[in-house]
Structures are given as C-alpha cells and as structure tokens.
mmCIF file of C-alpha atoms in Angstrom:
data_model
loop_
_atom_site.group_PDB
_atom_site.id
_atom_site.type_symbol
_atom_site.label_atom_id
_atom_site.label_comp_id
_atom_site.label_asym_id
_atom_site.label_seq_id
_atom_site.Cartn_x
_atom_site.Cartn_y
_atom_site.Cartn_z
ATOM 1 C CA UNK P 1 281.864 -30.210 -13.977
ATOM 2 C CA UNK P 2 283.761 -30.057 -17.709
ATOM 3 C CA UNK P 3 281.805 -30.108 -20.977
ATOM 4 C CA UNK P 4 283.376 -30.560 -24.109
ATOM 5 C CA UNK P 5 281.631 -28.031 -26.294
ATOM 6 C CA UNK P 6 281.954 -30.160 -29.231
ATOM 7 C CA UNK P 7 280.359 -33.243 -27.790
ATOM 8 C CA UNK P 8 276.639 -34.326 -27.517
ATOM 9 C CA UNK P 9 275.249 -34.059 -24.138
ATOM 10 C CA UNK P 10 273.900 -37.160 -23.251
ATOM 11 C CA UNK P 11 274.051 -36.885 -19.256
ATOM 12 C CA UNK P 12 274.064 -40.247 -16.940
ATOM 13 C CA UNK P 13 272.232 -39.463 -13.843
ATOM 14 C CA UNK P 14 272.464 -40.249 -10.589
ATOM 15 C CA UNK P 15 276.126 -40.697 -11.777
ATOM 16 C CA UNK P 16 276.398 -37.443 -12.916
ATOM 17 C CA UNK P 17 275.759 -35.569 -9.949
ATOM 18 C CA UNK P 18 276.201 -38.744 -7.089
ATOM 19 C CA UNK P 19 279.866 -39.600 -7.647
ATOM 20 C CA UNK P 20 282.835 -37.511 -6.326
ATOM 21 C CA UNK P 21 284.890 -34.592 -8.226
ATOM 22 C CA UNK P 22 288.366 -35.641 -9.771
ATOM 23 C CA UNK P 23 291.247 -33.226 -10.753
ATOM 24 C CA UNK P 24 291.496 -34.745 -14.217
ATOM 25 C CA UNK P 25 295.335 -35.692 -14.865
ATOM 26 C CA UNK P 26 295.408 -38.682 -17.301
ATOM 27 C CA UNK P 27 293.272 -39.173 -20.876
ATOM 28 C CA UNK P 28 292.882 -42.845 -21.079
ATOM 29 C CA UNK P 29 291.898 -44.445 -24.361
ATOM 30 C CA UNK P 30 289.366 -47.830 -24.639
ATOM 31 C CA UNK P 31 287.175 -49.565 -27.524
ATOM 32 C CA UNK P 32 284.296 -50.731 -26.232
ATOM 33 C CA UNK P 33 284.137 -54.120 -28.475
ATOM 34 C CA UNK P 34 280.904 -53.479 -29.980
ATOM 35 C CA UNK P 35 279.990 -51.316 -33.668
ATOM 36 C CA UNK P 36 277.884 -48.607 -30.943
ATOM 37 C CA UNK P 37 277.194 -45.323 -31.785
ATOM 38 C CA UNK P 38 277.573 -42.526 -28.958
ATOM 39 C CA UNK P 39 273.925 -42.551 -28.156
ATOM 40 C CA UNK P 40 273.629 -46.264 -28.264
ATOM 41 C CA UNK P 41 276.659 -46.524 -25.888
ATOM 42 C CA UNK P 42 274.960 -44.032 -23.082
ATOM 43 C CA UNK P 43 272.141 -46.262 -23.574
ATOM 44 C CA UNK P 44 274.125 -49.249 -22.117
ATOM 45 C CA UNK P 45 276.053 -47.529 -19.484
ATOM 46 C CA UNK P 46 272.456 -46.180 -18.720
ATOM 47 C CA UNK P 47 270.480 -49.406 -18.532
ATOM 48 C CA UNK P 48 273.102 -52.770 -18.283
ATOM 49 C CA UNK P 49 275.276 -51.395 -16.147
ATOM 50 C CA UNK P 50 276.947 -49.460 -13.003
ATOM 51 C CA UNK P 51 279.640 -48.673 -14.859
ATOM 52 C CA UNK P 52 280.527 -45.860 -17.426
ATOM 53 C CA UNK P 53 283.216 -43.588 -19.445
ATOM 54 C CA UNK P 54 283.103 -39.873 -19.762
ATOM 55 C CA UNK P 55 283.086 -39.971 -23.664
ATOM 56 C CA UNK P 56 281.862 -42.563 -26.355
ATOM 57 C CA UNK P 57 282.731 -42.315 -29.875
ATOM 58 C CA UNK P 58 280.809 -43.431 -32.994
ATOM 59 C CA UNK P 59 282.645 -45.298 -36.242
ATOM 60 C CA UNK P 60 281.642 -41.736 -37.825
ATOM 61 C CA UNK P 61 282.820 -39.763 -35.464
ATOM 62 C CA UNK P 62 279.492 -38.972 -33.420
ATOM 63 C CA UNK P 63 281.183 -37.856 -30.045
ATOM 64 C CA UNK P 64 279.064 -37.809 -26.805
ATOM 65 C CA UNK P 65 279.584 -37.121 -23.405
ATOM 66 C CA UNK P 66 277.902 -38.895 -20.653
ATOM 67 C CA UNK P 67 279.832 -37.507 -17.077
ATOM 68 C CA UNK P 68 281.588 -34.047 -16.651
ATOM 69 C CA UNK P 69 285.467 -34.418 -16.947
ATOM 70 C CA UNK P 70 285.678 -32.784 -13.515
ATOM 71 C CA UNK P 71 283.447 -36.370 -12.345
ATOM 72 C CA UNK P 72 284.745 -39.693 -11.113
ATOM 73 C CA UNK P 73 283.808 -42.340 -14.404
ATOM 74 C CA UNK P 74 284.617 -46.097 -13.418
ATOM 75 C CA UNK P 75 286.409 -47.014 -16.914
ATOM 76 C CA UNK P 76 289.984 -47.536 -15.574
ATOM 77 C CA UNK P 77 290.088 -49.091 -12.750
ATOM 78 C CA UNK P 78 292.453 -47.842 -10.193
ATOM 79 C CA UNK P 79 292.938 -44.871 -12.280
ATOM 80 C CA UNK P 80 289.060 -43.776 -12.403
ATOM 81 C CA UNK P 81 290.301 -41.545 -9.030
ATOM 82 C CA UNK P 82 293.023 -41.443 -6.618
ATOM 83 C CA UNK P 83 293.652 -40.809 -2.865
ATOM 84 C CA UNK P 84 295.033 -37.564 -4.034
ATOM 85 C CA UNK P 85 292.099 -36.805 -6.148
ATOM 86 C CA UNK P 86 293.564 -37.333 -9.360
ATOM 87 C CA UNK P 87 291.454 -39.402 -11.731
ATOM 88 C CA UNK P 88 291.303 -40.538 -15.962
ATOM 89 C CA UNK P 89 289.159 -39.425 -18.345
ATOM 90 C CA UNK P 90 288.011 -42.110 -20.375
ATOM 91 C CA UNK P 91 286.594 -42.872 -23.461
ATOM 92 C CA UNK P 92 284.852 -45.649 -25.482
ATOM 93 C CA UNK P 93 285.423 -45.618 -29.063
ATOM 94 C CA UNK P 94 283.215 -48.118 -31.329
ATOM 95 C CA UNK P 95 284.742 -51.311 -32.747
ATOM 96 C CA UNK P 96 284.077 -54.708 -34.124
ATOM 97 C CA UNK P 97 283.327 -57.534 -31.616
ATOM 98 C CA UNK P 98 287.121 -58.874 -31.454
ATOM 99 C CA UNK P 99 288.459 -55.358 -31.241
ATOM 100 C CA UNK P 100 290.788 -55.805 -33.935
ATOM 101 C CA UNK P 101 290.180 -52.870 -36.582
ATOM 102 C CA UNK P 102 291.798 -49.768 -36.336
ATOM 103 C CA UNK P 103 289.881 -46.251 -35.767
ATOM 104 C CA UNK P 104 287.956 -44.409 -38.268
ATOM 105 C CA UNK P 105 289.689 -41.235 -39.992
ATOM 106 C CA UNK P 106 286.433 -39.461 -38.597
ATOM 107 C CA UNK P 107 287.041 -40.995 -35.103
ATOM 108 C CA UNK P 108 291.254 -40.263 -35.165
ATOM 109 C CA UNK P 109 290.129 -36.384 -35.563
ATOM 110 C CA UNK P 110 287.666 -36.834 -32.939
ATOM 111 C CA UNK P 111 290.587 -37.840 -30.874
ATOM 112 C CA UNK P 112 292.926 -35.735 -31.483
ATOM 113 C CA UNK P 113 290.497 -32.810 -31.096
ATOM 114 C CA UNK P 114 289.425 -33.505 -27.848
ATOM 115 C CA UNK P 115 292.976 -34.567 -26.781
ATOM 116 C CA UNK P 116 293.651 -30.730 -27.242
ATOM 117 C CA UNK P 117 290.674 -29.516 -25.471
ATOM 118 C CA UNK P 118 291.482 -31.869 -22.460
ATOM 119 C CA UNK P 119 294.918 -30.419 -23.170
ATOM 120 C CA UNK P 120 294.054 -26.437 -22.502
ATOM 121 C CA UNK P 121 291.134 -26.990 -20.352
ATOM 122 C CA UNK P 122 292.362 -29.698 -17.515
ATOM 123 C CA UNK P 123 296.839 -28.605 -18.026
ATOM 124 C CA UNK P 124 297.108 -32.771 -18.942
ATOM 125 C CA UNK P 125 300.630 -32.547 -20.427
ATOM 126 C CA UNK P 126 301.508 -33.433 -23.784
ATOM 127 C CA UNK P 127 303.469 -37.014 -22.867
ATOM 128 C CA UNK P 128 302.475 -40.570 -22.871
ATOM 129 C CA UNK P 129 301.955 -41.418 -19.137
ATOM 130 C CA UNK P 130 305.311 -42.869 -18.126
ATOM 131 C CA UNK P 131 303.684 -45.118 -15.206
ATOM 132 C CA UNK P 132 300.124 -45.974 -14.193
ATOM 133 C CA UNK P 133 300.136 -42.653 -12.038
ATOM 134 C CA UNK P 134 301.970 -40.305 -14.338
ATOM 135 C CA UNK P 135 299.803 -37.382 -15.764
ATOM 136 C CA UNK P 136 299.601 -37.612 -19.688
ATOM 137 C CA UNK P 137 298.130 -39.746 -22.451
ATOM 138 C CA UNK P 138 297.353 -43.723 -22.837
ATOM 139 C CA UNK P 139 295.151 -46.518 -23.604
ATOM 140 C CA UNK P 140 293.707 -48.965 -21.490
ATOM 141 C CA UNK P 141 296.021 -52.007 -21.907
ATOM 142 C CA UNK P 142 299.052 -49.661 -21.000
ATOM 143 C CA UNK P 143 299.285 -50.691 -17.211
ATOM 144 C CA UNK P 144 297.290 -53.332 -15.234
ATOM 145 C CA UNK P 145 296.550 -51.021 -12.593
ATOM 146 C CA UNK P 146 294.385 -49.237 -15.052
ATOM 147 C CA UNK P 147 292.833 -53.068 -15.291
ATOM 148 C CA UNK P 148 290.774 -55.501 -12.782
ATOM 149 C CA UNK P 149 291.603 -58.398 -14.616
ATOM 150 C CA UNK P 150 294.019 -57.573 -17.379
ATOM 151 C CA UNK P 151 293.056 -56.096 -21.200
ATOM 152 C CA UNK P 152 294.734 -56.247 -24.385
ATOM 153 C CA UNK P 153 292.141 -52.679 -25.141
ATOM 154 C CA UNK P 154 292.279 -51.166 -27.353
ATOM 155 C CA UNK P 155 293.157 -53.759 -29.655
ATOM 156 C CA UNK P 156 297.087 -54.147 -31.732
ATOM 157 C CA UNK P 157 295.918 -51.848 -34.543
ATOM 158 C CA UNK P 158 294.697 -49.187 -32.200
ATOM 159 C CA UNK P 159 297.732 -48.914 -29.982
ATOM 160 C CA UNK P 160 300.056 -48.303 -33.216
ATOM 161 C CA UNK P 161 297.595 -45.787 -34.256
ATOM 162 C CA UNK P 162 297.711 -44.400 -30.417
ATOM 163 C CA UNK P 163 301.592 -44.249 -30.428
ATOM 164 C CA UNK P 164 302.225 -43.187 -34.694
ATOM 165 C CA UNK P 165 298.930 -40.732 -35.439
ATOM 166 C CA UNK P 166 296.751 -40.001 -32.409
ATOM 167 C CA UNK P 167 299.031 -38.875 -29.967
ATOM 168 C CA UNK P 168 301.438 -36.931 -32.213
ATOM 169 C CA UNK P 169 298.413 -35.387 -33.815
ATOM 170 C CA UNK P 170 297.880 -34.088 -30.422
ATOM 171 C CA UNK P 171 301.149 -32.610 -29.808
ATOM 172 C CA UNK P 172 301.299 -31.324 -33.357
ATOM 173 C CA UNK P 173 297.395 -30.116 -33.229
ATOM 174 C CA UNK P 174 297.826 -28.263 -29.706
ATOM 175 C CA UNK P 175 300.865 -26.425 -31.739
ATOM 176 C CA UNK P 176 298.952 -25.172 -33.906
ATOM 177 C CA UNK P 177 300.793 -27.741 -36.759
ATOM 178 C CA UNK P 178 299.021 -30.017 -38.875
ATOM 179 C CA UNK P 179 298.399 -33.289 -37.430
ATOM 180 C CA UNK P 180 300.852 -36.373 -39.278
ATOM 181 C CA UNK P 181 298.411 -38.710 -41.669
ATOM 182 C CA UNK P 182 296.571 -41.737 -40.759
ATOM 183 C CA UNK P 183 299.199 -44.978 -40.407
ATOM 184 C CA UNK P 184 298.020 -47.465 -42.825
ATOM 185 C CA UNK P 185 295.817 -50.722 -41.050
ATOM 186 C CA UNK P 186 297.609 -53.777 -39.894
ATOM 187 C CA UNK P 187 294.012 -55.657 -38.748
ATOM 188 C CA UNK P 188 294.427 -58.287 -41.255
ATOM 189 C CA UNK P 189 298.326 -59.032 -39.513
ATOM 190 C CA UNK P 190 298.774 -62.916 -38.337
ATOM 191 C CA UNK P 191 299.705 -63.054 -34.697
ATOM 192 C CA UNK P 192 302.106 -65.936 -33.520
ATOM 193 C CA UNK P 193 301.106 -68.415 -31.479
ATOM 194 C CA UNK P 194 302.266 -69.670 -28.262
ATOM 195 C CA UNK P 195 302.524 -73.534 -27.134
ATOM 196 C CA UNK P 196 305.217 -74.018 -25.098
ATOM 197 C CA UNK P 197 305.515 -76.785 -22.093
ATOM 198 C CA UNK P 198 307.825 -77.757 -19.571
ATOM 199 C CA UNK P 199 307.285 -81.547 -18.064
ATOM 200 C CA UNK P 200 309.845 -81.315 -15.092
ATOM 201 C CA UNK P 201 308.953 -81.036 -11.515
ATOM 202 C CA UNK P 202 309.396 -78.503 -9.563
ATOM 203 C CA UNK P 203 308.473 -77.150 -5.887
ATOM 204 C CA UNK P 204 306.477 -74.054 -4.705
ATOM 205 C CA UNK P 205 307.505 -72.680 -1.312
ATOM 206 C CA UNK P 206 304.550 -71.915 0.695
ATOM 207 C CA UNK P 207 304.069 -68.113 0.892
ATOM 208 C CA UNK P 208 307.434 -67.468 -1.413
ATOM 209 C CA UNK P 209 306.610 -65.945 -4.807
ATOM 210 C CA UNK P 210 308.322 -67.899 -7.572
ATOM 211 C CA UNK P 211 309.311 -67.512 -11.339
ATOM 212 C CA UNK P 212 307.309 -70.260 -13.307
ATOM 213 C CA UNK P 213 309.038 -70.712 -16.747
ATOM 214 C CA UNK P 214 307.499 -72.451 -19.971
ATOM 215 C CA UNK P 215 310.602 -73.463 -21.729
ATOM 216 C CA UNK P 216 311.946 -69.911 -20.546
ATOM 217 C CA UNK P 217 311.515 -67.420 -18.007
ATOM 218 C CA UNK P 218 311.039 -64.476 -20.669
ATOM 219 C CA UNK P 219 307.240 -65.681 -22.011
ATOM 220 C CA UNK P 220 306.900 -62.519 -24.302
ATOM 221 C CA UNK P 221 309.795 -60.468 -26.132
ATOM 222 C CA UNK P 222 309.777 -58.087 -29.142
ATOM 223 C CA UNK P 223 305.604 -58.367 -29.337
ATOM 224 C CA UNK P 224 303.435 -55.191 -29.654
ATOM 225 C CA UNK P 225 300.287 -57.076 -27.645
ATOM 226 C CA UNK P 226 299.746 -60.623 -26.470
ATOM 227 C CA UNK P 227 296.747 -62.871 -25.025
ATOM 228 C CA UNK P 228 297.626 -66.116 -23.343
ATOM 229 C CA UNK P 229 297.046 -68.337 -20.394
ATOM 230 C CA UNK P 230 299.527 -70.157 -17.810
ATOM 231 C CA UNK P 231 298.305 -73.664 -17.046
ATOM 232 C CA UNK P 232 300.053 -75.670 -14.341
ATOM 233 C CA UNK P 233 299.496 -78.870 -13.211
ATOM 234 C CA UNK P 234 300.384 -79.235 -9.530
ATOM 235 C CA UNK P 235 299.882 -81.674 -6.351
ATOM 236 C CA UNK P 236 298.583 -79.676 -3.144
ATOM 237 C CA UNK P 237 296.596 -80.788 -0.332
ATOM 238 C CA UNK P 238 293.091 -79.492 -0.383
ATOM 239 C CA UNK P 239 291.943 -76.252 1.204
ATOM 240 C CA UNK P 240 295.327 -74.420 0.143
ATOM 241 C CA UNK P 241 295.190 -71.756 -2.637
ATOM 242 C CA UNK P 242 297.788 -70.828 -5.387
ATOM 243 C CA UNK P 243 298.136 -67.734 -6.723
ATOM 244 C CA UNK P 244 299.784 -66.554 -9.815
ATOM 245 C CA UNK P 245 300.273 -63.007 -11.619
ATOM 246 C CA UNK P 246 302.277 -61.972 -14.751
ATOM 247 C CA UNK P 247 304.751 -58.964 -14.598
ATOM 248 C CA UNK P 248 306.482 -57.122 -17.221
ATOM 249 C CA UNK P 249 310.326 -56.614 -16.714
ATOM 250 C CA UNK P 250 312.018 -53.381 -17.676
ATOM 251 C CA UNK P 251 315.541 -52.964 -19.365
ATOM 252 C CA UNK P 252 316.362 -51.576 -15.693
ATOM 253 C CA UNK P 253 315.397 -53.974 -13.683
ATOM 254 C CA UNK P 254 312.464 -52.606 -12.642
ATOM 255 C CA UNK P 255 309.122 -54.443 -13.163
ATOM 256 C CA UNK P 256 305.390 -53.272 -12.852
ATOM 257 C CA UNK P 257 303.229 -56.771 -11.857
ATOM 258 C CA UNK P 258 299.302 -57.569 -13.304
ATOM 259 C CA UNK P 259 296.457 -58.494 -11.198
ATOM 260 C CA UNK P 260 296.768 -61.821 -8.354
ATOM 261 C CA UNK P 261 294.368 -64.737 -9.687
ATOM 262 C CA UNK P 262 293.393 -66.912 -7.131
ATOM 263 C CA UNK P 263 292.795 -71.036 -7.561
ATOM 264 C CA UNK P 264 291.854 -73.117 -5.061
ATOM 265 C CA UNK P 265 293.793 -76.988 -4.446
ATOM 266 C CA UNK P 266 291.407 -79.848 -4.836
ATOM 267 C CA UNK P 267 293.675 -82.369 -2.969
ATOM 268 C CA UNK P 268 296.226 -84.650 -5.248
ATOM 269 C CA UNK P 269 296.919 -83.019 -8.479
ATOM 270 C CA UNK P 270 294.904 -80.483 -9.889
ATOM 271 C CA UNK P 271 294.863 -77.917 -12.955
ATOM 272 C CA UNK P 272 294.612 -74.468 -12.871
ATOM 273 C CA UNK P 273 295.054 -72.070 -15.590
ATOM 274 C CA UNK P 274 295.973 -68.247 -15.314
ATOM 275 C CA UNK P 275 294.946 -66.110 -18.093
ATOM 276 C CA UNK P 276 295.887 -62.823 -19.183
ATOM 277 C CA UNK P 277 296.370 -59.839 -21.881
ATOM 278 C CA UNK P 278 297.620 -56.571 -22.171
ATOM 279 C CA UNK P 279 300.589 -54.693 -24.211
ATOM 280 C CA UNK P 280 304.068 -54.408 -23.620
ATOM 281 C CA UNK P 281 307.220 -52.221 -25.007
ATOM 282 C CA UNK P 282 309.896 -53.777 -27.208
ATOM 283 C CA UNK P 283 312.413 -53.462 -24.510
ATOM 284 C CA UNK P 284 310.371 -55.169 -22.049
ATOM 285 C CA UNK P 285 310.246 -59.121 -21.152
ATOM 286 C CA UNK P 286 306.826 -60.430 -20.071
ATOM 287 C CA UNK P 287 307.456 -63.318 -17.040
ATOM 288 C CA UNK P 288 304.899 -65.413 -14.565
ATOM 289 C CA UNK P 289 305.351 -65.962 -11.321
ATOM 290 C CA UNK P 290 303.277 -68.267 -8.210
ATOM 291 C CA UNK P 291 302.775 -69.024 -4.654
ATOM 292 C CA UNK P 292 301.165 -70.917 -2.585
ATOM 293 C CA UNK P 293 299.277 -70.889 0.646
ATOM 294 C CA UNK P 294 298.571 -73.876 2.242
ATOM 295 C CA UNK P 295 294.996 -74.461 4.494
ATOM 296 C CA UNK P 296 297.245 -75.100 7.428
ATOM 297 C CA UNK P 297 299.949 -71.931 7.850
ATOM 298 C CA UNK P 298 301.984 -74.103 9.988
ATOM 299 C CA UNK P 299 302.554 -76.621 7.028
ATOM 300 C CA UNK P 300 305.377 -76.026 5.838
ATOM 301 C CA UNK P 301 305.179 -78.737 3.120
ATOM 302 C CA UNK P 302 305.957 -77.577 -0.693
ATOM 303 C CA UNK P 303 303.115 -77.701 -3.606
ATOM 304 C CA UNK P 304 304.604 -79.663 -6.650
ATOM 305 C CA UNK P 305 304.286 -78.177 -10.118
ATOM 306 C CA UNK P 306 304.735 -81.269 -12.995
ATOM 307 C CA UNK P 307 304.005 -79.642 -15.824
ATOM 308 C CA UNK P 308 303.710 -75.955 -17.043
ATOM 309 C CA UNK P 309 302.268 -75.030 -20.198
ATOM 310 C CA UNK P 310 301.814 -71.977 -21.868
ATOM 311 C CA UNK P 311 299.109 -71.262 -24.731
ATOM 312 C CA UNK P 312 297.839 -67.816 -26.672
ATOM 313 C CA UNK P 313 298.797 -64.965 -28.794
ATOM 314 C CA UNK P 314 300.943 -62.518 -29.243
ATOM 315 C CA UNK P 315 301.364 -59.564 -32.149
ATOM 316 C CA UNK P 316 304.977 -58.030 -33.556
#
C-alpha cells in the first residue's frame, strides 16, 4: 500500500486490507455532489455504502485518504482494476448538490499537488488518458467505461478547470515551473436545450443495431457536456426487449459506445425512454442507436418506432 504523506489518514477497513492490489496507472477525477468535508466523506463510504474512492477532498482543501493507492477502490467502474492489474486512483472532491460550481483555489492546489506525487511515486505519465485504458490523467465523465450508467462528473465548470488549470498545473508543477492561474468560473453559463422529434415510422430489425435520429443523426456537436434522454414510441409484441445505447463518433471514424439500457415491450405500442450524460470533445458527434429482441428468436417480425423524441441539456 501507497500513502500520500500529505493526506489525512482516515483508513476504510475491511476494504483496506480485503480487496486486491492494483498497479496504479490512471488518476481519475470525480465530485461527489454533496458540500462534504474529507472526514465527513469517509464517514459515508464507511457507513452507507460498499463503495469508496482512495481520496476525498474538502471545499478548503482538507485532503484525506481512505484506501492505499496500491488498493483496488470501486469509484470508476471498469477502471477501478483490470485483468492486467492495472487500476484508477480516484478521488471525490466536495461540491454543491447539482455539481455545477467549479473547484476551490485551496482544492485546485490540492490537486495539482497530489497529481505530482501520484506522478513520481506510481510513473502515471504526464498526458490526459487518450482512451478508457490509456495510463494518464482524467475525470469521470471522460469515457463510459469508467461509468455503470453514464455521468456528466465532474460537472461543465470542473472539466474546463481539469483541461485549462489542473492538469497543466501538473505538468508545469512536476517541472518544477509555476503552475498557470485559476480559469475564471463559468457556473452561472446557460446551457441549451434540446427538444427535437421525429413523427415518421420506421422499422427495427430484430437483433440488428440501428441509428435512431431526432431530426438528425448527430444529437450533440460543438458542446463541452450534455444530459438528455431518447424517448421512442414503438409497437412490439410483448415479452421482447429493446435496447438502446449512445456512442460518441470520432473525426476518424472511430467511435467508443456508452452503457446498453434495457426496456421491456408491453404488447401494442409502448414508451420507453433512454437517458444519459457524460462529456464529449469538439470534434466529436454524439449519436443513438437500438435493437430489438423479440420473445420468440424465430420471429423474424420488425418492432415499429413512430415517433422519436429527444429532450435535455447540453453546455458550449
């Protein structure tokens, strides 16, 4: 096990010594939607819940420590550790109950100096993890494989701060340079909204995954972070399921797809909705896609969409 020197001990047991040793490659960032201090934040990963980080950071920039950096922490999903051993650290930094402020000065040094330390002590190298796997630096929302059910953590204000002050303080701090200054707070910024429908029928294959389109395939361009949900009204027999999944396409062609969300048919026409959230780079188009998988696998019969329509969020 890894302490940070600079952090309060506040040790989780039995997860402490129970769960299995990582090779720490990745230093994943979250806010944990509430105004916690450390200590207050090991007392809810102690007592609520069977999950934890291996940091948690105060709005003053109380730091603690809760799990050994060389420890498996279940923060990140299918990054917490790998076949290969590899695993995130993680940590939980206060913030208000929407997660839509940006980080303290006090908790941007915090960050920065335990960036470095994870730096020098683990060899995590000084990039922004290029895919969910890729050793280096990111927040939460970055790929849905770091997600169960999609995020949009650590908030729009946090992941400018991530990309324009925290990480380059990082590089510029493990230099030995003075870090660049805080990026002035966008929190108050007006997101646009979606509402977008399309009324015309259309046919789902059973078992063939298909682009669903809301007035266009591209749902999000140009946005910094985005919340929304894909409702579809469709006519299925009952006992077959529909499943649908967004997936971010890159100027390449290349794509990286967010969790499958199940929904049952009723029989007749039904609604189902399909939310999700998460981040996504200016170059890169946000799209939806479904199937379906009817109760009998010998029916080869088509489920009807009649109506798409798309609702939410999303943030320049």
């Amino acid at each position: 096990m890894a302490w940070y020197p600079a952090a309060t001990r506040y040790e989780l047991q039995p997860e402490s010594d129970a769960q299995p040793a990582i090779r720490p490659t990745q230093f994943i960032v979250h806010s944990i939607i509430a105004p916690w201090t450390a200590k207050r934040t090991y007392e809810f990963w102690r007592d609520s819940t069977n999950l934890e980080s291996h940091f948690g950071l105060g709005y003053e920039g109380d730091l603690g420590q809760f799990i050994g950096t060389e420890t498996r922490a279940d923060a990140n999903a299918g990054a917490n550790r790998r076949a290969d051993g590899t695993g995130a650290v993680s940590i939980e930094t206060a913030s208000n109950t929407k997660g839509t402020d940006p980080w303290t000065d006090a908790q941007i040094r915090e960050l920065i100096e335990l960036g470095v330390w994870l730096h020098k002590r683990h060899g995590i190298p000084l990039r922004i993890c290029r895919s969910h796997a890729d050793p280096g630096f990111g927040y939460h929302s970055m790929f849905p494989q770091w997600s169960t059910s999609g995020t949009a953590c650590p908030g729009k204000a946090r992941i400018r701060q991530f990309r324009e002050v925290v990480f380059p303080g990082i590089v510029a701090a493990a230099a030995g340079k003075t870090p660049p200054a805080p990026a002035p707070s966008e929190e108050n910024d007006v997101p646009t909204n979606w509402n977008r429908a399309t009324e015309n029928e259309r046919n789902l294959a059973p078992a063939e995954w298909t682009v669903v389109s809301a007035e266009s395939a591209d749902l999000v361009t140009g946005a910094s972070a985005y919340t929304g949900s894909m409702f579809l009204t469709l006519t299925a027999p009952a006992g077959g399921t529909v499943q649908g999944r967004w997936f971010h396409v890159r100027p390449d062609g290349s794509r990286w797809v967010g969790p499958i969300a199940e929904r049952q048919t009723t029989g007749g026409s039904s609604f189902v909705d399909f939310p999700h959230a998460g981040s996504v780079d200016p170059a890169e188009k946000v799209r939806f896609e479904a199937v379906y998988y009817p109760a009998d696998e010998n029916d080869t019969t088509p489920a009807s969409i009649t109506s798409a329509r798309l609702r939410g969020l999303y943030w320049k």
